[in-house]
């Protein structure tokens, strides 16, 4: 792996190491740009390492269609459509382009909302699954850049839901989105919020990231993660960590202007419904198996919900969404 660090947002080659890897050949350090606070992996994984990670990742899911996942995608899509309507654009007769859309549940939900729906993904298992289980208007197997190079079509809604953090070159991905969105269209861009601390509040996500970072990096404690905020980098899966200001800056450099932005919590009914909030009636359920630790976790999860809602309102929740248009 070559150590060729350069911030994709501002081009700065200096960096501060947030987490130092125990084995840089397997997982690069997590570093932060001192100029724009963009966080990234250094060195980046090789294409071979990335390919090994994704190869067949979704094949086990490709066998069965999930009604629950479809229902959640429909629930989310109602929220997106409401947001688009607020921006004086209804869903009817819109063209919807789902870049890196995986198994295509969101593409299908868009189709059911009245949009003409196109799915782009580089994973053949995902495209096969979508063709088998959904009723979309178009499918493309390949990268977003390859798709942009092969079409002259422009799209009213370009949807990038938790794709950019996986990309080696986010600038190339956003350039493709900029080329593909129509003059009056909107890019909906979502990713993990690098300014967020919510992942350390919810017991399940806190344990997951603590275990992950302790196994791979030196000197990891709860307080060090709270202070350094390496979220939600996880090579070779997540390679870039953005905040709203540096992502807006990157968009502007590609002729896209943010018209609205927000951060959202785990369990948000529109943006993150697949990790639902803890209900009070669920808190004591693990007692039937005498699992006291799980009850304690559930209680923390339940009681911290108001705090996590405050984090979303103040820009420190786990996800971020930017609605952007072509700059005039
Ligand atoms: Zn930078």
PDB file of C-alpha atoms and ligand atoms in Angstrom:
ATOM      1  CA  UNK A   1       0.000   0.000   0.000  1.00  0.00           C
ATOM      2  CA  UNK A   2       1.388   3.378  -0.976  1.00  0.00           C
ATOM      3  CA  UNK A   3       1.399   6.239   1.521  1.00  0.00           C
ATOM      4  CA  UNK A   4       0.152   8.948  -0.830  1.00  0.00           C
ATOM      5  CA  UNK A   5      -2.046  10.945   1.525  1.00  0.00           C
ATOM      6  CA  UNK A   6      -3.874  13.890   0.058  1.00  0.00           C
ATOM      7  CA  UNK A   7      -7.146  15.341   1.281  1.00  0.00           C
ATOM      8  CA  UNK A   8      -9.805  14.758  -1.385  1.00  0.00           C
ATOM      9  CA  UNK A   9     -11.634  17.938  -0.336  1.00  0.00           C
ATOM     10  CA  UNK A  10      -8.875  20.555  -0.167  1.00  0.00           C
ATOM     11  CA  UNK A  11      -5.729  18.835  -1.487  1.00  0.00           C
ATOM     12  CA  UNK A  12      -3.734  19.256   1.736  1.00  0.00           C
ATOM     13  CA  UNK A  13      -1.136  16.517   2.157  1.00  0.00           C
ATOM     14  CA  UNK A  14      -0.504  17.158   5.879  1.00  0.00           C
ATOM     15  CA  UNK A  15      -2.552  15.112   8.287  1.00  0.00           C
ATOM     16  CA  UNK A  16      -3.062  14.316  11.944  1.00  0.00           C
ATOM     17  CA  UNK A  17      -3.157  10.643  12.853  1.00  0.00           C
ATOM     18  CA  UNK A  18      -6.313   9.949  14.880  1.00  0.00           C
ATOM     19  CA  UNK A  19      -5.905   6.178  15.218  1.00  0.00           C
ATOM     20  CA  UNK A  20      -2.607   4.393  14.542  1.00  0.00           C
ATOM     21  CA  UNK A  21      -3.035   0.955  12.998  1.00  0.00           C
ATOM     22  CA  UNK A  22      -1.643  -2.193  14.597  1.00  0.00           C
ATOM     23  CA  UNK A  23      -1.080  -3.571  11.069  1.00  0.00           C
ATOM     24  CA  UNK A  24      -0.944  -0.994   8.279  1.00  0.00           C
ATOM     25  CA  UNK A  25      -0.833  -3.702   5.623  1.00  0.00           C
ATOM     26  CA  UNK A  26      -4.311  -4.828   6.682  1.00  0.00           C
ATOM     27  CA  UNK A  27      -5.917  -1.563   7.829  1.00  0.00           C
ATOM     28  CA  UNK A  28      -4.534   1.911   7.247  1.00  0.00           C
ATOM     29  CA  UNK A  29      -4.298   4.598   9.930  1.00  0.00           C
ATOM     30  CA  UNK A  30      -7.294   6.887  10.365  1.00  0.00           C
ATOM     31  CA  UNK A  31      -6.156  10.469   9.750  1.00  0.00           C
ATOM     32  CA  UNK A  32      -7.679  13.950   9.654  1.00  0.00           C
ATOM     33  CA  UNK A  33      -6.930  16.879   7.352  1.00  0.00           C
ATOM     34  CA  UNK A  34      -5.889  19.860   9.556  1.00  0.00           C
ATOM     35  CA  UNK A  35      -7.295  22.312   7.019  1.00  0.00           C
ATOM     36  CA  UNK A  36     -10.863  21.081   6.372  1.00  0.00           C
ATOM     37  CA  UNK A  37     -11.249  18.289   8.988  1.00  0.00           C
ATOM     38  CA  UNK A  38     -11.956  15.643   6.370  1.00  0.00           C
ATOM     39  CA  UNK A  39     -11.131  12.217   7.801  1.00  0.00           C
ATOM     40  CA  UNK A  40      -9.778   9.349   5.734  1.00  0.00           C
ATOM     41  CA  UNK A  41      -7.794   6.132   5.703  1.00  0.00           C
ATOM     42  CA  UNK A  42      -4.051   6.277   5.092  1.00  0.00           C
ATOM     43  CA  UNK A  43      -2.803   4.339   3.299  1.00  0.00           C
ATOM     44  CA  UNK A  44      -5.912   3.390   1.400  1.00  0.00           C
ATOM     45  CA  UNK A  45      -6.582  -0.323   0.869  1.00  0.00           C
ATOM     46  CA  UNK A  46      -5.543  -1.808  -2.469  1.00  0.00           C
ATOM     47  CA  UNK A  47      -8.168  -2.534  -5.124  1.00  0.00           C
ATOM     48  CA  UNK A  48      -7.552  -6.220  -4.425  1.00  0.00           C
ATOM     49  CA  UNK A  49      -8.320  -5.787  -0.716  1.00  0.00           C
ATOM     50  CA  UNK A  50     -11.500  -3.876  -1.520  1.00  0.00           C
ATOM     51  CA  UNK A  51     -12.561  -6.435  -4.099  1.00  0.00           C
ATOM     52  CA  UNK A  52     -11.919  -9.307  -1.655  1.00  0.00           C
ATOM     53  CA  UNK A  53     -14.112  -7.598   0.923  1.00  0.00           C
ATOM     54  CA  UNK A  54     -17.088  -7.014  -1.380  1.00  0.00           C
ATOM     55  CA  UNK A  55     -16.883 -10.210  -3.404  1.00  0.00           C
ATOM     56  CA  UNK A  56     -20.100 -12.083  -2.669  1.00  0.00           C
ATOM     57  CA  UNK A  57     -20.970  -9.828   0.267  1.00  0.00           C
ATOM     58  CA  UNK A  58     -24.590  -9.668  -0.801  1.00  0.00           C
ATOM     59  CA  UNK A  59     -24.902 -13.137  -2.291  1.00  0.00           C
ATOM     60  CA  UNK A  60     -26.391 -14.585   0.901  1.00  0.00           C
ATOM     61  CA  UNK A  61     -29.115 -11.938   0.761  1.00  0.00           C
ATOM     62  CA  UNK A  62     -29.768 -12.506  -2.911  1.00  0.00           C
ATOM     63  CA  UNK A  63     -31.900 -15.553  -2.329  1.00  0.00           C
ATOM     64  CA  UNK A  64     -34.832 -14.036  -0.488  1.00  0.00           C
ATOM     65  CA  UNK A  65     -36.798 -10.852  -0.872  1.00  0.00           C
ATOM     66  CA  UNK A  66     -37.410  -9.088   2.453  1.00  0.00           C
ATOM     67  CA  UNK A  67     -40.884  -7.620   2.902  1.00  0.00           C
ATOM     68  CA  UNK A  68     -39.600  -5.826   5.987  1.00  0.00           C
ATOM     69  CA  UNK A  69     -36.744  -4.166   4.079  1.00  0.00           C
ATOM     70  CA  UNK A  70     -39.157  -3.179   1.316  1.00  0.00           C
ATOM     71  CA  UNK A  71     -41.564  -1.655   3.846  1.00  0.00           C
ATOM     72  CA  UNK A  72     -38.729   0.355   5.423  1.00  0.00           C
ATOM     73  CA  UNK A  73     -37.592   1.622   2.004  1.00  0.00           C
ATOM     74  CA  UNK A  74     -41.182   2.709   1.242  1.00  0.00           C
ATOM     75  CA  UNK A  75     -41.352   4.472   4.606  1.00  0.00           C
ATOM     76  CA  UNK A  76     -38.087   6.322   3.836  1.00  0.00           C
ATOM     77  CA  UNK A  77     -39.201   7.183   0.323  1.00  0.00           C
ATOM     78  CA  UNK A  78     -42.368   8.850   1.628  1.00  0.00           C
ATOM     79  CA  UNK A  79     -40.058  11.150   3.608  1.00  0.00           C
ATOM     80  CA  UNK A  80     -37.856  11.929   0.596  1.00  0.00           C
ATOM     81  CA  UNK A  81     -40.907  12.628  -1.564  1.00  0.00           C
ATOM     82  CA  UNK A  82     -42.284  14.987   1.113  1.00  0.00           C
ATOM     83  CA  UNK A  83     -38.911  16.772   1.200  1.00  0.00           C
ATOM     84  CA  UNK A  84     -38.902  17.065  -2.612  1.00  0.00           C
ATOM     85  CA  UNK A  85     -42.452  18.443  -2.571  1.00  0.00           C
ATOM     86  CA  UNK A  86     -41.355  21.115  -0.097  1.00  0.00           C
ATOM     87  CA  UNK A  87     -38.782  22.075  -2.690  1.00  0.00           C
ATOM     88  CA  UNK A  88     -41.641  22.492  -5.168  1.00  0.00           C
ATOM     89  CA  UNK A  89     -41.056  19.224  -6.963  1.00  0.00           C
ATOM     90  CA  UNK A  90     -43.510  16.327  -6.836  1.00  0.00           C
ATOM     91  CA  UNK A  91     -42.448  12.746  -7.420  1.00  0.00           C
ATOM     92  CA  UNK A  92     -44.772  12.130 -10.371  1.00  0.00           C
ATOM     93  CA  UNK A  93     -42.983  12.007 -13.732  1.00  0.00           C
ATOM     94  CA  UNK A  94     -39.573  12.454 -12.090  1.00  0.00           C
ATOM     95  CA  UNK A  95     -36.641  10.338 -13.146  1.00  0.00           C
ATOM     96  CA  UNK A  96     -34.875   8.719 -10.184  1.00  0.00           C
ATOM     97  CA  UNK A  97     -31.269   7.486 -10.416  1.00  0.00           C
ATOM     98  CA  UNK A  98     -30.054   5.266  -7.579  1.00  0.00           C
ATOM     99  CA  UNK A  99     -26.236   5.291  -7.731  1.00  0.00           C
ATOM    100  CA  UNK A 100     -24.670   2.391  -5.823  1.00  0.00           C
ATOM    101  CA  UNK A 101     -28.191   1.348  -4.882  1.00  0.00           C
ATOM    102  CA  UNK A 102     -27.322  -2.248  -3.942  1.00  0.00           C
ATOM    103  CA  UNK A 103     -30.295  -4.593  -3.891  1.00  0.00           C
ATOM    104  CA  UNK A 104     -32.597  -1.897  -5.253  1.00  0.00           C
ATOM    105  CA  UNK A 105     -35.207  -1.573  -2.500  1.00  0.00           C
ATOM    106  CA  UNK A 106     -35.029   2.238  -2.631  1.00  0.00           C
ATOM    107  CA  UNK A 107     -35.189   2.178  -6.437  1.00  0.00           C
ATOM    108  CA  UNK A 108     -38.348   0.086  -6.218  1.00  0.00           C
ATOM    109  CA  UNK A 109     -39.854   2.391  -3.574  1.00  0.00           C
ATOM    110  CA  UNK A 110     -39.141   5.345  -5.897  1.00  0.00           C
ATOM    111  CA  UNK A 111     -40.819   3.498  -8.764  1.00  0.00           C
ATOM    112  CA  UNK A 112     -43.901   2.900  -6.612  1.00  0.00           C
ATOM    113  CA  UNK A 113     -43.929   6.618  -5.760  1.00  0.00           C
ATOM    114  CA  UNK A 114     -44.461   7.411  -9.416  1.00  0.00           C
ATOM    115  CA  UNK A 115     -40.895   7.960 -10.567  1.00  0.00           C
ATOM    116  CA  UNK A 116     -39.075   6.350 -13.470  1.00  0.00           C
ATOM    117  CA  UNK A 117     -36.392   4.420 -11.651  1.00  0.00           C
ATOM    118  CA  UNK A 118     -32.858   3.388 -12.663  1.00  0.00           C
ATOM    119  CA  UNK A 119     -30.511   1.294 -10.523  1.00  0.00           C
ATOM    120  CA  UNK A 120     -26.716   1.442 -10.903  1.00  0.00           C
ATOM    121  CA  UNK A 121     -24.476  -0.936  -8.963  1.00  0.00           C
ATOM    122  CA  UNK A 122     -21.159  -2.637  -9.586  1.00  0.00           C
ATOM    123  CA  UNK A 123     -22.146  -5.848  -7.783  1.00  0.00           C
ATOM    124  CA  UNK A 124     -23.599  -8.455 -10.186  1.00  0.00           C
ATOM    125  CA  UNK A 125     -25.409 -10.277  -7.333  1.00  0.00           C
ATOM    126  CA  UNK A 126     -27.243  -7.072  -6.420  1.00  0.00           C
ATOM    127  CA  UNK A 127     -28.270  -6.334 -10.011  1.00  0.00           C
ATOM    128  CA  UNK A 128     -29.457  -9.930 -10.496  1.00  0.00           C
ATOM    129  CA  UNK A 129     -31.474  -9.687  -7.289  1.00  0.00           C
ATOM    130  CA  UNK A 130     -33.068  -6.401  -8.368  1.00  0.00           C
ATOM    131  CA  UNK A 131     -33.976  -7.753 -11.800  1.00  0.00           C
ATOM    132  CA  UNK A 132     -35.570 -10.802 -10.200  1.00  0.00           C
ATOM    133  CA  UNK A 133     -37.542  -9.087  -7.426  1.00  0.00           C
ATOM    134  CA  UNK A 134     -38.239  -5.514  -8.553  1.00  0.00           C
ATOM    135  CA  UNK A 135     -39.896  -3.841 -11.484  1.00  0.00           C
ATOM    136  CA  UNK A 136     -37.483  -1.033 -12.372  1.00  0.00           C
ATOM    137  CA  UNK A 137     -37.177   0.841 -15.643  1.00  0.00           C
ATOM    138  CA  UNK A 138     -33.435   0.391 -16.133  1.00  0.00           C
ATOM    139  CA  UNK A 139     -30.488  -1.443 -14.610  1.00  0.00           C
ATOM    140  CA  UNK A 140     -26.767  -0.821 -15.070  1.00  0.00           C
ATOM    141  CA  UNK A 141     -23.982  -3.108 -13.878  1.00  0.00           C
ATOM    142  CA  UNK A 142     -20.864  -1.023 -13.273  1.00  0.00           C
ATOM    143  CA  UNK A 143     -19.571   2.031 -11.440  1.00  0.00           C
ATOM    144  CA  UNK A 144     -21.347   5.375 -11.369  1.00  0.00           C
ATOM    145  CA  UNK A 145     -18.504   6.865 -13.419  1.00  0.00           C
ATOM    146  CA  UNK A 146     -18.931   4.156 -16.065  1.00  0.00           C
ATOM    147  CA  UNK A 147     -22.667   4.816 -16.162  1.00  0.00           C
ATOM    148  CA  UNK A 148     -22.106   8.579 -16.534  1.00  0.00           C
ATOM    149  CA  UNK A 149     -19.752   7.879 -19.443  1.00  0.00           C
ATOM    150  CA  UNK A 150     -22.287   5.706 -21.279  1.00  0.00           C
ATOM    151  CA  UNK A 151     -25.477   7.791 -21.064  1.00  0.00           C
ATOM    152  CA  UNK A 152     -26.649  11.172 -22.285  1.00  0.00           C
ATOM    153  CA  UNK A 153     -29.689  11.099 -19.976  1.00  0.00           C
ATOM    154  CA  UNK A 154     -30.072  13.595 -17.126  1.00  0.00           C
ATOM    155  CA  UNK A 155     -32.015  12.740 -13.981  1.00  0.00           C
ATOM    156  CA  UNK A 156     -34.361  14.739 -11.745  1.00  0.00           C
ATOM    157  CA  UNK A 157     -33.282  12.953  -8.573  1.00  0.00           C
ATOM    158  CA  UNK A 158     -29.777  11.497  -8.164  1.00  0.00           C
ATOM    159  CA  UNK A 159     -29.760   9.397  -5.002  1.00  0.00           C
ATOM    160  CA  UNK A 160     -26.509   8.578  -3.188  1.00  0.00           C
ATOM    161  CA  UNK A 161     -27.444   6.895   0.042  1.00  0.00           C
ATOM    162  CA  UNK A 162     -24.410   5.805   2.071  1.00  0.00           C
ATOM    163  CA  UNK A 163     -22.260   5.193  -0.970  1.00  0.00           C
ATOM    164  CA  UNK A 164     -19.626   7.940  -0.892  1.00  0.00           C
ATOM    165  CA  UNK A 165     -17.871   6.700   2.248  1.00  0.00           C
ATOM    166  CA  UNK A 166     -17.126   3.416   0.459  1.00  0.00           C
ATOM    167  CA  UNK A 167     -15.470   5.064  -2.541  1.00  0.00           C
ATOM    168  CA  UNK A 168     -11.716   5.317  -3.023  1.00  0.00           C
ATOM    169  CA  UNK A 169     -12.302   8.513  -5.002  1.00  0.00           C
ATOM    170  CA  UNK A 170     -15.354  10.441  -3.743  1.00  0.00           C
ATOM    171  CA  UNK A 171     -14.566  13.327  -6.086  1.00  0.00           C
ATOM    172  CA  UNK A 172     -15.004  11.060  -9.131  1.00  0.00           C
ATOM    173  CA  UNK A 173     -18.318   9.798  -7.737  1.00  0.00           C
ATOM    174  CA  UNK A 174     -19.662  13.320  -7.145  1.00  0.00           C
ATOM    175  CA  UNK A 175     -18.405  14.443 -10.546  1.00  0.00           C
ATOM    176  CA  UNK A 176     -20.511  11.640 -12.046  1.00  0.00           C
ATOM    177  CA  UNK A 177     -23.517  12.778  -9.969  1.00  0.00           C
ATOM    178  CA  UNK A 178     -22.972  16.371 -11.096  1.00  0.00           C
ATOM    179  CA  UNK A 179     -22.845  15.256 -14.731  1.00  0.00           C
ATOM    180  CA  UNK A 180     -25.998  13.137 -14.365  1.00  0.00           C
ATOM    181  CA  UNK A 181     -28.331  15.534 -12.528  1.00  0.00           C
ATOM    182  CA  UNK A 182     -30.648  17.675 -14.651  1.00  0.00           C
ATOM    183  CA  UNK A 183     -30.537  21.494 -14.583  1.00  0.00           C
ATOM    184  CA  UNK A 184     -33.450  21.665 -12.125  1.00  0.00           C
ATOM    185  CA  UNK A 185     -32.747  18.306 -10.515  1.00  0.00           C
ATOM    186  CA  UNK A 186     -31.590  17.473  -7.007  1.00  0.00           C
ATOM    187  CA  UNK A 187     -28.792  15.308  -5.648  1.00  0.00           C
ATOM    188  CA  UNK A 188     -29.690  13.609  -2.345  1.00  0.00           C
ATOM    189  CA  UNK A 189     -26.393  12.738  -0.682  1.00  0.00           C
ATOM    190  CA  UNK A 190     -26.179  10.803   2.576  1.00  0.00           C
ATOM    191  CA  UNK A 191     -23.244   9.500   4.565  1.00  0.00           C
ATOM    192  CA  UNK A 192     -22.068   8.999   8.136  1.00  0.00           C
ATOM    193  CA  UNK A 193     -21.506  12.227  10.036  1.00  0.00           C
ATOM    194  CA  UNK A 194     -17.873  12.511  11.099  1.00  0.00           C
ATOM    195  CA  UNK A 195     -18.842  15.136  13.707  1.00  0.00           C
ATOM    196  CA  UNK A 196     -21.264  12.702  15.291  1.00  0.00           C
ATOM    197  CA  UNK A 197     -20.809  11.199  18.733  1.00  0.00           C
ATOM    198  CA  UNK A 198     -24.088   9.298  18.777  1.00  0.00           C
ATOM    199  CA  UNK A 199     -22.404   6.009  17.878  1.00  0.00           C
ATOM    200  CA  UNK A 200     -20.827   6.128  21.346  1.00  0.00           C
ATOM    201  CA  UNK A 201     -24.185   6.655  23.056  1.00  0.00           C
ATOM    202  CA  UNK A 202     -26.274   3.759  21.784  1.00  0.00           C
ATOM    203  CA  UNK A 203     -24.998   0.592  23.525  1.00  0.00           C
ATOM    204  CA  UNK A 204     -25.041  -1.650  20.428  1.00  0.00           C
ATOM    205  CA  UNK A 205     -23.141   0.743  18.167  1.00  0.00           C
ATOM    206  CA  UNK A 206     -20.757   1.749  20.966  1.00  0.00           C
ATOM    207  CA  UNK A 207     -19.746  -1.868  21.584  1.00  0.00           C
ATOM    208  CA  UNK A 208     -19.422  -2.563  17.864  1.00  0.00           C
ATOM    209  CA  UNK A 209     -17.100   0.385  17.207  1.00  0.00           C
ATOM    210  CA  UNK A 210     -15.142  -0.008  20.450  1.00  0.00           C
ATOM    211  CA  UNK A 211     -14.436  -3.670  19.627  1.00  0.00           C
ATOM    212  CA  UNK A 212     -13.580  -2.834  16.010  1.00  0.00           C
ATOM    213  CA  UNK A 213     -11.180  -0.004  16.830  1.00  0.00           C
ATOM    214  CA  UNK A 214      -9.546  -1.756  19.803  1.00  0.00           C
ATOM    215  CA  UNK A 215      -8.787  -4.803  17.640  1.00  0.00           C
ATOM    216  CA  UNK A 216      -7.190  -2.744  14.859  1.00  0.00           C
ATOM    217  CA  UNK A 217      -5.713   0.385  16.427  1.00  0.00           C
ATOM    218  CA  UNK A 218      -3.513   1.455  19.324  1.00  0.00           C
ATOM    219  CA  UNK A 219      -4.648   3.359  22.442  1.00  0.00           C
ATOM    220  CA  UNK A 220      -8.387   3.152  21.895  1.00  0.00           C
ATOM    221  CA  UNK A 221     -10.601   4.139  24.840  1.00  0.00           C
ATOM    222  CA  UNK A 222     -14.109   5.555  25.081  1.00  0.00           C
ATOM    223  CA  UNK A 223     -12.683   8.988  25.913  1.00  0.00           C
ATOM    224  CA  UNK A 224     -10.131   8.900  23.081  1.00  0.00           C
ATOM    225  CA  UNK A 225     -12.879   8.076  20.561  1.00  0.00           C
ATOM    226  CA  UNK A 226     -15.104  10.816  21.987  1.00  0.00           C
ATOM    227  CA  UNK A 227     -12.274  13.298  21.567  1.00  0.00           C
ATOM    228  CA  UNK A 228     -10.887  12.156  18.177  1.00  0.00           C
ATOM    229  CA  UNK A 229     -14.097  11.105  16.394  1.00  0.00           C
ATOM    230  CA  UNK A 230     -12.798   8.731  13.734  1.00  0.00           C
ATOM    231  CA  UNK A 231     -16.370   7.850  12.721  1.00  0.00           C
ATOM    232  CA  UNK A 232     -17.402   5.945  10.921  1.00  0.00           C
ATOM    233  CA  UNK A 233     -14.194   4.845   9.210  1.00  0.00           C
ATOM    234  CA  UNK A 234     -13.775   1.109   8.889  1.00  0.00           C
ATOM    235  CA  UNK A 235     -11.361   0.063   6.095  1.00  0.00           C
ATOM    236  CA  UNK A 236     -11.767  -1.502   3.614  1.00  0.00           C
ATOM    237  CA  UNK A 237     -15.499  -0.716   4.031  1.00  0.00           C
ATOM    238  CA  UNK A 238     -15.669   2.977   4.966  1.00  0.00           C
ATOM    239  CA  UNK A 239     -12.709   4.964   3.611  1.00  0.00           C
ATOM    240  CA  UNK A 240     -13.852   8.601   4.025  1.00  0.00           C
ATOM    241  CA  UNK A 241     -15.548  10.452   6.888  1.00  0.00           C
ATOM    242  CA  UNK A 242     -17.277  13.747   6.028  1.00  0.00           C
ATOM    243  CA  UNK A 243     -18.971  16.525   7.941  1.00  0.00           C
ATOM    244  CA  UNK A 244     -21.544  18.868   6.403  1.00  0.00           C
ATOM    245  CA  UNK A 245     -19.106  21.808   5.861  1.00  0.00           C
ATOM    246  CA  UNK A 246     -16.351  19.842   4.104  1.00  0.00           C
ATOM    247  CA  UNK A 247     -18.834  17.844   2.021  1.00  0.00           C
ATOM    248  CA  UNK A 248     -20.529  21.090   0.942  1.00  0.00           C
ATOM    249  CA  UNK A 249     -17.088  22.398  -0.024  1.00  0.00           C
ATOM    250  CA  UNK A 250     -16.412  19.295  -2.127  1.00  0.00           C
ATOM    251  CA  UNK A 251     -19.832  19.620  -3.792  1.00  0.00           C
ATOM    252  CA  UNK A 252     -19.207  23.280  -4.617  1.00  0.00           C
ATOM    253  CA  UNK A 253     -15.940  22.398  -6.326  1.00  0.00           C
ATOM    254  CA  UNK A 254     -18.024  20.132  -8.608  1.00  0.00           C
ATOM    255  CA  UNK A 255     -20.682  22.712  -9.485  1.00  0.00           C
ATOM    256  CA  UNK A 256     -23.236  21.496  -6.948  1.00  0.00           C
ATOM    257  CA  UNK A 257     -24.683  23.853  -4.342  1.00  0.00           C
ATOM    258  CA  UNK A 258     -26.230  22.621  -1.087  1.00  0.00           C
ATOM    259  CA  UNK A 259     -29.815  23.876  -0.648  1.00  0.00           C
ATOM    260  CA  UNK A 260     -30.586  22.026   2.564  1.00  0.00           C
ATOM    261  CA  UNK A 261     -28.648  19.911   5.048  1.00  0.00           C
ATOM    262  CA  UNK A 262     -29.337  18.045   8.263  1.00  0.00           C
ATOM    263  CA  UNK A 263     -27.958  15.383  10.557  1.00  0.00           C
ATOM    264  CA  UNK A 264     -30.095  12.447  11.639  1.00  0.00           C
ATOM    265  CA  UNK A 265     -30.005   9.876  14.370  1.00  0.00           C
ATOM    266  CA  UNK A 266     -29.957   6.100  14.287  1.00  0.00           C
ATOM    267  CA  UNK A 267     -33.614   5.100  14.135  1.00  0.00           C
ATOM    268  CA  UNK A 268     -34.760   8.267  12.347  1.00  0.00           C
ATOM    269  CA  UNK A 269     -38.063   7.213  10.737  1.00  0.00           C
ATOM    270  CA  UNK A 270     -37.104   8.622   7.311  1.00  0.00           C
ATOM    271  CA  UNK A 271     -33.344   8.423   7.070  1.00  0.00           C
ATOM    272  CA  UNK A 272     -32.390   5.443   9.251  1.00  0.00           C
ATOM    273  CA  UNK A 273     -35.460   3.325  10.018  1.00  0.00           C
ATOM    274  CA  UNK A 274     -33.686  -0.049   9.926  1.00  0.00           C
ATOM    275  CA  UNK A 275     -32.174   0.448  13.411  1.00  0.00           C
ATOM    276  CA  UNK A 276     -35.410   1.357  15.228  1.00  0.00           C
ATOM    277  CA  UNK A 277     -35.686   3.098  18.576  1.00  0.00           C
ATOM    278  CA  UNK A 278     -35.967   0.983  21.722  1.00  0.00           C
ATOM    279  CA  UNK A 279     -39.578   0.713  22.902  1.00  0.00           C
ATOM    280  CA  UNK A 280     -40.319   0.614  26.648  1.00  0.00           C
ATOM    281  CA  UNK A 281     -42.071  -2.749  26.330  1.00  0.00           C
ATOM    282  CA  UNK A 282     -38.847  -4.185  24.823  1.00  0.00           C
ATOM    283  CA  UNK A 283     -36.578  -3.038  27.657  1.00  0.00           C
ATOM    284  CA  UNK A 284     -37.227  -5.952  30.031  1.00  0.00           C
ATOM    285  CA  UNK A 285     -37.736  -8.664  27.385  1.00  0.00           C
ATOM    286  CA  UNK A 286     -34.221 -10.182  27.880  1.00  0.00           C
ATOM    287  CA  UNK A 287     -35.141 -11.006  31.510  1.00  0.00           C
ATOM    288  CA  UNK A 288     -36.836 -14.196  30.319  1.00  0.00           C
ATOM    289  CA  UNK A 289     -33.327 -15.379  29.448  1.00  0.00           C
ATOM    290  CA  UNK A 290     -31.891 -13.849  32.669  1.00  0.00           C
ATOM    291  CA  UNK A 291     -29.788 -11.537  30.516  1.00  0.00           C
ATOM    292  CA  UNK A 292     -29.364  -8.615  32.920  1.00  0.00           C
ATOM    293  CA  UNK A 293     -26.677  -6.942  30.815  1.00  0.00           C
ATOM    294  CA  UNK A 294     -29.036  -6.779  27.839  1.00  0.00           C
ATOM    295  CA  UNK A 295     -31.724  -5.211  30.052  1.00  0.00           C
ATOM    296  CA  UNK A 296     -29.204  -2.588  31.224  1.00  0.00           C
ATOM    297  CA  UNK A 297     -28.233  -1.866  27.598  1.00  0.00           C
ATOM    298  CA  UNK A 298     -31.906  -1.595  26.617  1.00  0.00           C
ATOM    299  CA  UNK A 299     -32.556   0.807  29.488  1.00  0.00           C
ATOM    300  CA  UNK A 300     -29.633   3.038  28.431  1.00  0.00           C
ATOM    301  CA  UNK A 301     -30.843   2.860  24.838  1.00  0.00           C
ATOM    302  CA  UNK A 302     -34.388   3.834  25.867  1.00  0.00           C
ATOM    303  CA  UNK A 303     -33.391   6.619  28.279  1.00  0.00           C
ATOM    304  CA  UNK A 304     -30.872   8.300  25.949  1.00  0.00           C
ATOM    305  CA  UNK A 305     -33.330   8.797  23.082  1.00  0.00           C
ATOM    306  CA  UNK A 306     -34.116  12.442  24.034  1.00  0.00           C
ATOM    307  CA  UNK A 307     -30.376  13.156  24.195  1.00  0.00           C
ATOM    308  CA  UNK A 308     -29.847  11.570  20.787  1.00  0.00           C
ATOM    309  CA  UNK A 309     -32.648  13.724  19.370  1.00  0.00           C
ATOM    310  CA  UNK A 310     -30.757  16.747  20.735  1.00  0.00           C
ATOM    311  CA  UNK A 311     -27.595  15.495  19.023  1.00  0.00           C
ATOM    312  CA  UNK A 312     -29.502  15.378  15.712  1.00  0.00           C
ATOM    313  CA  UNK A 313     -30.735  18.943  16.234  1.00  0.00           C
ATOM    314  CA  UNK A 314     -27.216  20.203  17.018  1.00  0.00           C
ATOM    315  CA  UNK A 315     -25.409  18.432  14.171  1.00  0.00           C
ATOM    316  CA  UNK A 316     -23.846  15.587  16.194  1.00  0.00           C
ATOM    317  CA  UNK A 317     -26.008  12.607  15.256  1.00  0.00           C
ATOM    318  CA  UNK A 318     -24.740   9.662  13.210  1.00  0.00           C
ATOM    319  CA  UNK A 319     -25.931  10.447   9.684  1.00  0.00           C
ATOM    320  CA  UNK A 320     -25.923  13.493   7.446  1.00  0.00           C
ATOM    321  CA  UNK A 321     -27.977  14.379   4.395  1.00  0.00           C
ATOM    322  CA  UNK A 322     -27.393  17.163   1.891  1.00  0.00           C
ATOM    323  CA  UNK A 323     -29.858  18.171  -0.826  1.00  0.00           C
ATOM    324  CA  UNK A 324     -27.904  19.848  -3.618  1.00  0.00           C
ATOM    325  CA  UNK A 325     -28.636  21.414  -6.994  1.00  0.00           C
ATOM    326  CA  UNK A 326     -26.576  22.517  -9.941  1.00  0.00           C
ATOM    327  CA  UNK A 327     -24.893  25.799  -9.114  1.00  0.00           C
ATOM    328  CA  UNK A 328     -26.308  28.538 -11.324  1.00  0.00           C
TER     329      UNK A 328
HETATM  330 ZN1  LIG B   1      -8.799  18.953   3.635  1.00  0.00          ZN
END
